[in-house]
CSV table of C-alpha atoms and ligand atoms in Angstrom, one decimal:
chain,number,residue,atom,x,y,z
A,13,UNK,CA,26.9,-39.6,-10.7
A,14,UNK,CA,24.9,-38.1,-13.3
A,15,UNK,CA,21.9,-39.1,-11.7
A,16,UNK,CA,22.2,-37.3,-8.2
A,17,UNK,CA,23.5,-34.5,-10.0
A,18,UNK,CA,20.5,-34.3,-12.2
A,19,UNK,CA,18.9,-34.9,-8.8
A,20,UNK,CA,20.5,-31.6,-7.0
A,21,UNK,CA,19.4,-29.5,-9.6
A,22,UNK,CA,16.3,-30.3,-9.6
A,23,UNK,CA,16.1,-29.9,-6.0
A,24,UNK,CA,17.8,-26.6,-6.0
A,25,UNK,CA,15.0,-25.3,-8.8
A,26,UNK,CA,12.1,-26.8,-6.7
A,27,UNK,CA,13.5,-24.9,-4.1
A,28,UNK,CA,14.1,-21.6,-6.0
A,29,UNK,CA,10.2,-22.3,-7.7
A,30,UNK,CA,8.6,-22.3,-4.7
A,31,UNK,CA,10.5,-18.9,-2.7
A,32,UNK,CA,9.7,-17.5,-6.0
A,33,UNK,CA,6.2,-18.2,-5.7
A,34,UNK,CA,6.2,-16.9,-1.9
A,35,UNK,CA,5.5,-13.5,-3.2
A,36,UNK,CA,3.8,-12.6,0.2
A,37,UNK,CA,5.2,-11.8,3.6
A,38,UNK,CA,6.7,-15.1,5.1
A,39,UNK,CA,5.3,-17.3,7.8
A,40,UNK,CA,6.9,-16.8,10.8
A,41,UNK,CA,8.7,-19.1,12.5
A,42,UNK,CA,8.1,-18.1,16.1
A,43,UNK,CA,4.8,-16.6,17.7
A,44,UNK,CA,6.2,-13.4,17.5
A,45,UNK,CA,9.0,-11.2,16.1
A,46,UNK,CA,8.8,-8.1,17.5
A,47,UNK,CA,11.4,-5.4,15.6
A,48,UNK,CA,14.4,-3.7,17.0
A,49,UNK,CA,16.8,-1.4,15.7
A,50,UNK,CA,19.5,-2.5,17.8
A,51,UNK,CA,21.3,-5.5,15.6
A,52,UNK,CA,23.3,-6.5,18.7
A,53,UNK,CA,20.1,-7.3,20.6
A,54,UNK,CA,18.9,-9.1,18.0
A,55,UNK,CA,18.2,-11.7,15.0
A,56,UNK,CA,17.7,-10.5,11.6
A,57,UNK,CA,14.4,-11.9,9.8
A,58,UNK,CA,12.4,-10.1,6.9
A,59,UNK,CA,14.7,-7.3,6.4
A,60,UNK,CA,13.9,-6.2,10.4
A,61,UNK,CA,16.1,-7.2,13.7
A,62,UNK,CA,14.2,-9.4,16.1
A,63,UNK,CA,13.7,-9.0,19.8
A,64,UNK,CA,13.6,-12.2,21.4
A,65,UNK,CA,10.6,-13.5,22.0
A,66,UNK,CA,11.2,-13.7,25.6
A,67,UNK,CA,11.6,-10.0,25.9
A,68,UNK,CA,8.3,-9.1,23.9
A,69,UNK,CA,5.5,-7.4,25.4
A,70,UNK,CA,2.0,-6.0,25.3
A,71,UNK,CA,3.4,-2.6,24.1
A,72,UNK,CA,4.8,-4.4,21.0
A,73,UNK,CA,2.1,-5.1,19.8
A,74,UNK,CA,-0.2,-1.7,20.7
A,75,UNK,CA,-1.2,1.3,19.2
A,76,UNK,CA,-3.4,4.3,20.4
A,77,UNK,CA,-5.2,6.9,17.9
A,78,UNK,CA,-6.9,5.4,15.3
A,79,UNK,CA,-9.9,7.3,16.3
A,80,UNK,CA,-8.0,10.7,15.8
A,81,UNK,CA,-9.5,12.2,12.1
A,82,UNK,CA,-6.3,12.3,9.6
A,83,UNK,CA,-5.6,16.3,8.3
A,84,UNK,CA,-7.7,16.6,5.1
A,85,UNK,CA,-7.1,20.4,4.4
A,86,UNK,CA,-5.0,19.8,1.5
A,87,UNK,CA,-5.0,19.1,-2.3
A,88,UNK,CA,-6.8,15.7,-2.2
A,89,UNK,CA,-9.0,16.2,0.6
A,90,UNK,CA,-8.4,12.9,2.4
A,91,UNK,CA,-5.8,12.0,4.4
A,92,UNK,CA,-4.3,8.0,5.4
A,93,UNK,CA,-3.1,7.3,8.9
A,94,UNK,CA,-1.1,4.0,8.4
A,95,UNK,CA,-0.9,1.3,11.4
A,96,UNK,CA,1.8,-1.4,9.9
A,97,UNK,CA,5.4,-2.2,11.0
A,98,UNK,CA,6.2,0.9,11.0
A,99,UNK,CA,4.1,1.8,14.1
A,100,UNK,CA,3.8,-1.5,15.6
A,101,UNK,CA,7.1,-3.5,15.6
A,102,UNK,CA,5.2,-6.8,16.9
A,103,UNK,CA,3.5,-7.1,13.5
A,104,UNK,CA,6.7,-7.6,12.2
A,105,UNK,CA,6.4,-11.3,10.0
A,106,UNK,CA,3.2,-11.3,10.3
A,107,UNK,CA,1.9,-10.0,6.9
A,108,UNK,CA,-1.1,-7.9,7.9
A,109,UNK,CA,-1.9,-4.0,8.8
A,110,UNK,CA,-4.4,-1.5,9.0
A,111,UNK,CA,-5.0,2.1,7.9
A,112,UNK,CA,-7.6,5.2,8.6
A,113,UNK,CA,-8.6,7.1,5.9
A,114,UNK,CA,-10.2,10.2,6.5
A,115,UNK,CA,-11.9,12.3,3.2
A,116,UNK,CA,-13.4,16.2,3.8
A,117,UNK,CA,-16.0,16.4,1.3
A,118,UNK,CA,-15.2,15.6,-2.2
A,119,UNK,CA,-11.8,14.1,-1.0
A,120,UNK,CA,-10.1,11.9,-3.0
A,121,UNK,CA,-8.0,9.1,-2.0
A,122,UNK,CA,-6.4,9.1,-5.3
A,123,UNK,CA,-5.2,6.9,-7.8
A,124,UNK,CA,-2.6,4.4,-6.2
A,125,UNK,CA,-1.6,0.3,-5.8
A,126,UNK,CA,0.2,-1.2,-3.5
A,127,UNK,CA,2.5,-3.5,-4.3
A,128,UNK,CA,2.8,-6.1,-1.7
A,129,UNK,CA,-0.8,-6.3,-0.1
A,130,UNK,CA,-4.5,-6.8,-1.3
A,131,UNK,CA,-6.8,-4.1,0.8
A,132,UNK,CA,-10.4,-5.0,2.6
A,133,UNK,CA,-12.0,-1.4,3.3
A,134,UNK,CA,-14.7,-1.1,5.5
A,135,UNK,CA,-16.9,2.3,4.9
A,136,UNK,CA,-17.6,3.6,8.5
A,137,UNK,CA,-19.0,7.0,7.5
A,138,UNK,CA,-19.9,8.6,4.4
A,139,UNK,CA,-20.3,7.3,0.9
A,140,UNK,CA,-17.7,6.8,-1.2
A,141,UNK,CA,-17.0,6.2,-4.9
A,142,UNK,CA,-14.5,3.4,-4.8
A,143,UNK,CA,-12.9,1.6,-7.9
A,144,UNK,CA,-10.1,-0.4,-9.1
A,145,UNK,CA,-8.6,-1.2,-13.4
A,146,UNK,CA,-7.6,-4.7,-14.4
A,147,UNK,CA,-4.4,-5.3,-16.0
A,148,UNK,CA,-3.9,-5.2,-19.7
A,149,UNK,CA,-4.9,-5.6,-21.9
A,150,UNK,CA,-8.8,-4.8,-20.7
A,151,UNK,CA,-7.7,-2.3,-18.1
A,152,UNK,CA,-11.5,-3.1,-17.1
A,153,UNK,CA,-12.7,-0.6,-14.0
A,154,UNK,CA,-15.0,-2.5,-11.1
A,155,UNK,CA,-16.4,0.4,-9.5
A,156,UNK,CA,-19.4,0.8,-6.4
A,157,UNK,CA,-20.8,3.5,-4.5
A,158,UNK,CA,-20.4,2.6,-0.8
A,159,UNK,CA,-22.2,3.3,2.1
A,160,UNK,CA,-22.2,3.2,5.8
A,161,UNK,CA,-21.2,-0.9,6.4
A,162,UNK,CA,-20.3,-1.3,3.1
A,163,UNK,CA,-16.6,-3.4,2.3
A,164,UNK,CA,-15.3,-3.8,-0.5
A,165,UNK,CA,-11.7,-5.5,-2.0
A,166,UNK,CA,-8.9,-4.0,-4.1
A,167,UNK,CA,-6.4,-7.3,-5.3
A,168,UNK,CA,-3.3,-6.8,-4.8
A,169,UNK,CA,-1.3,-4.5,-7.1
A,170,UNK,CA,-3.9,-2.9,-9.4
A,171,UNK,CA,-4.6,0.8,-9.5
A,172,UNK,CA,-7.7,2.1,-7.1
A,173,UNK,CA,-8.9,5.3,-5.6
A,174,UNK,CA,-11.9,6.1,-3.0
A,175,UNK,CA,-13.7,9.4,-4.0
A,176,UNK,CA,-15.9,10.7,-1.3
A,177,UNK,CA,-19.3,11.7,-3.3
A,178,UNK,CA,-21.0,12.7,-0.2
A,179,UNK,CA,-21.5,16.6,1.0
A,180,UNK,CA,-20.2,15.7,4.9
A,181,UNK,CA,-16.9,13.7,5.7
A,182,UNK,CA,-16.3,10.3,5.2
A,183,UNK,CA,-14.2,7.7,7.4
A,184,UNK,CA,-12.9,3.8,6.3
A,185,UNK,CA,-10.4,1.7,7.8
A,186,UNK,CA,-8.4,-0.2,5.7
A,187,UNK,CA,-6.9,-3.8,6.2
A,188,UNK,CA,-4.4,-5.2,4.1
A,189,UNK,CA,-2.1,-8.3,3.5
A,190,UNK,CA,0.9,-7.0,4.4
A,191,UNK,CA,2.9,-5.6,7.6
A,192,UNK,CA,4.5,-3.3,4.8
A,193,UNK,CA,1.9,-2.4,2.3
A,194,UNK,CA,4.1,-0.1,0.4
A,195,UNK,CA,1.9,3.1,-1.6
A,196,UNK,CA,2.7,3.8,-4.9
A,197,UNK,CA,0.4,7.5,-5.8
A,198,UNK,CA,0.6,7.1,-9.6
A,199,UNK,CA,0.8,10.7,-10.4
A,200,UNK,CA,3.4,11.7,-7.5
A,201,UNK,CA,5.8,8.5,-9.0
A,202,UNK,CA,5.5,9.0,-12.8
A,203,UNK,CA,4.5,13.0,-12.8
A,204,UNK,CA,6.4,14.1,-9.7
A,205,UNK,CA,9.5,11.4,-9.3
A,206,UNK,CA,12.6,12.8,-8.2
A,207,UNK,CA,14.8,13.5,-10.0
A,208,UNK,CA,12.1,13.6,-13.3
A,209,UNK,CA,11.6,11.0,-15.7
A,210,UNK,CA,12.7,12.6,-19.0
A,211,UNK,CA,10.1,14.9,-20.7
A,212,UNK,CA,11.0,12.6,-23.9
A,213,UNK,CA,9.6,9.3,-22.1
A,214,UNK,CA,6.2,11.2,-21.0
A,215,UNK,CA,5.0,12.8,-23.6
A,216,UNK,CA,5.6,9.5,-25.6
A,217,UNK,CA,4.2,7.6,-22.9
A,218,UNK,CA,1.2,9.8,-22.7
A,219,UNK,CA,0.9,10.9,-26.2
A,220,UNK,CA,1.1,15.2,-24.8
A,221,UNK,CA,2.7,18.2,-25.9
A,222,UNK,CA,5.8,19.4,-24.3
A,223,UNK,CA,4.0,21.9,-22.8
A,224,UNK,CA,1.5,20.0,-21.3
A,225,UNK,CA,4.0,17.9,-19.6
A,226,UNK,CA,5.8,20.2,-18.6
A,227,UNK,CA,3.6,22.0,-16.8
A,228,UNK,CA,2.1,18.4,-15.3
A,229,UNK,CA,6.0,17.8,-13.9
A,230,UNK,CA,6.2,21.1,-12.0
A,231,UNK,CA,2.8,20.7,-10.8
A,232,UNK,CA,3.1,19.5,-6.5
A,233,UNK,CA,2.0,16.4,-6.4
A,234,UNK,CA,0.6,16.1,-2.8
A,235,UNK,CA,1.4,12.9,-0.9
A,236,UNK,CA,-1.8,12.2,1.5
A,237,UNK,CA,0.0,9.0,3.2
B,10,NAG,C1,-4.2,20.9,8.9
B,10,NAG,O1,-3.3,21.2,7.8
B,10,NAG,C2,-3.4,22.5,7.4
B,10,NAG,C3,-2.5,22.7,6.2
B,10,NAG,O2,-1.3,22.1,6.3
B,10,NAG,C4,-2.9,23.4,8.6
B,10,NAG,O3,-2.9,24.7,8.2
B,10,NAG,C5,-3.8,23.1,9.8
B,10,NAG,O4,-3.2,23.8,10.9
B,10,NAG,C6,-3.8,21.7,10.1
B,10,NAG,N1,-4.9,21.4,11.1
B,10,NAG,C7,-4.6,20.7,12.2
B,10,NAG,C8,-5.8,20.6,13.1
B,10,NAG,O5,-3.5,20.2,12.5
């Protein structure tokens, strides 16, 4: 009796271990699971509704404009036109999704991680000053100047930014391990959350005077995504 209860738990913590360790979007079960809203039409797997299968078609699993230049007039000067589940509801599951990235000159994609995909970014125009830090406690930065036909990787979760160092505009697409990426712009979500983090925690955080911060926190933070 002991024994096989000894034997469950162990069991039930392999179990727990290992969807633990699935830190990544799942494997799908089924060739496709294309998203719905409607829950009556539909089963529910990775926090979306599926069609079924039966029903899915080539429209599911389409999207038209990538070639359309994102709007860079603003702060940053660059601008991200996502493709993931939230314009193609047959990538649903399936733990991958593009993006454009458009930079005027001396845009800057800046500063941000995402926190469920690693990126692959293919330079298709310009040249771009890309980079990414390490995690503490060497916070190292692996930077490159990119060309034309240059790639290069950001891992999953650490800080990077694309700085277009050219005088013309600059285009990339991005691919990345995830149908739901998720952004993260480090100064919009410590700077510019809502409501703000207490003025106490950032200047602490930052080592600044009131003032600084203050003025920091009612800066607009644009959001390029
Ligand atoms: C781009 O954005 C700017 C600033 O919001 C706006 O004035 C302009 O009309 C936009 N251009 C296009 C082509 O949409």
């Amino acid at each position: 009796m002991m024994r096989s209860v000894h034997l469950l738990v162990t069991i039930a913590f392999m179990a727990l271990a290992s969807s633990l360790s699935s830190a990544y979007d799942p494997s799908p079960l089924q060739d496709a699971c294309v998203a719905v809203d409607d829950p009556k039409a539909a089963v529910f797997v990775n926090g979306k509704f599926c069609k079924d299968p039966k029903l899915a078609m080539a429209d599911d699993f389409f999207f038209s404009g990538l070639h359309i230049p994102g709007n860079t007039s603003n702060p940053v000067g660059s601008a991200v036109t996502p493709v993931n589940v939230a314009q193609i509801a047959g990538l649903n599951t399936l733990g991958i999704s593009l993006a454009r990235v458009d930079y005027a000159p001396y845009g800057l994609n800046p500063p941000h991680t995402h926190p469920r995909a690693t990126e692959i970014l293919v330079v298709l125009e310009g040249t771009l000053y890309v980079g990414f830090v390490t995690s503490n406690p060497e916070n190292r930065l692996i930077s490159k100047v990119l060309n034309k036909g240059d790639v290069f990787v950001f891992p999953i979760g650490l800080i990077h930014f694309q700085f277009n160092i050219g005088h013309t505009n600059a285009v990339a697409i991005a691919a990345l391990s995830s149908q739901n990426p998720g952004v993260i712009t480090i100064a919009n979500a410590v700077l510019g959350s809502d409501p703000p983090i207490s003025i106490d925690v950032l200047t602490k955080a930052f080592q600044l005077d009131k003032d600084v911060v203050n003025f920091l926190q009612s800066s607009f933070w644009w959001d390029n995504n």
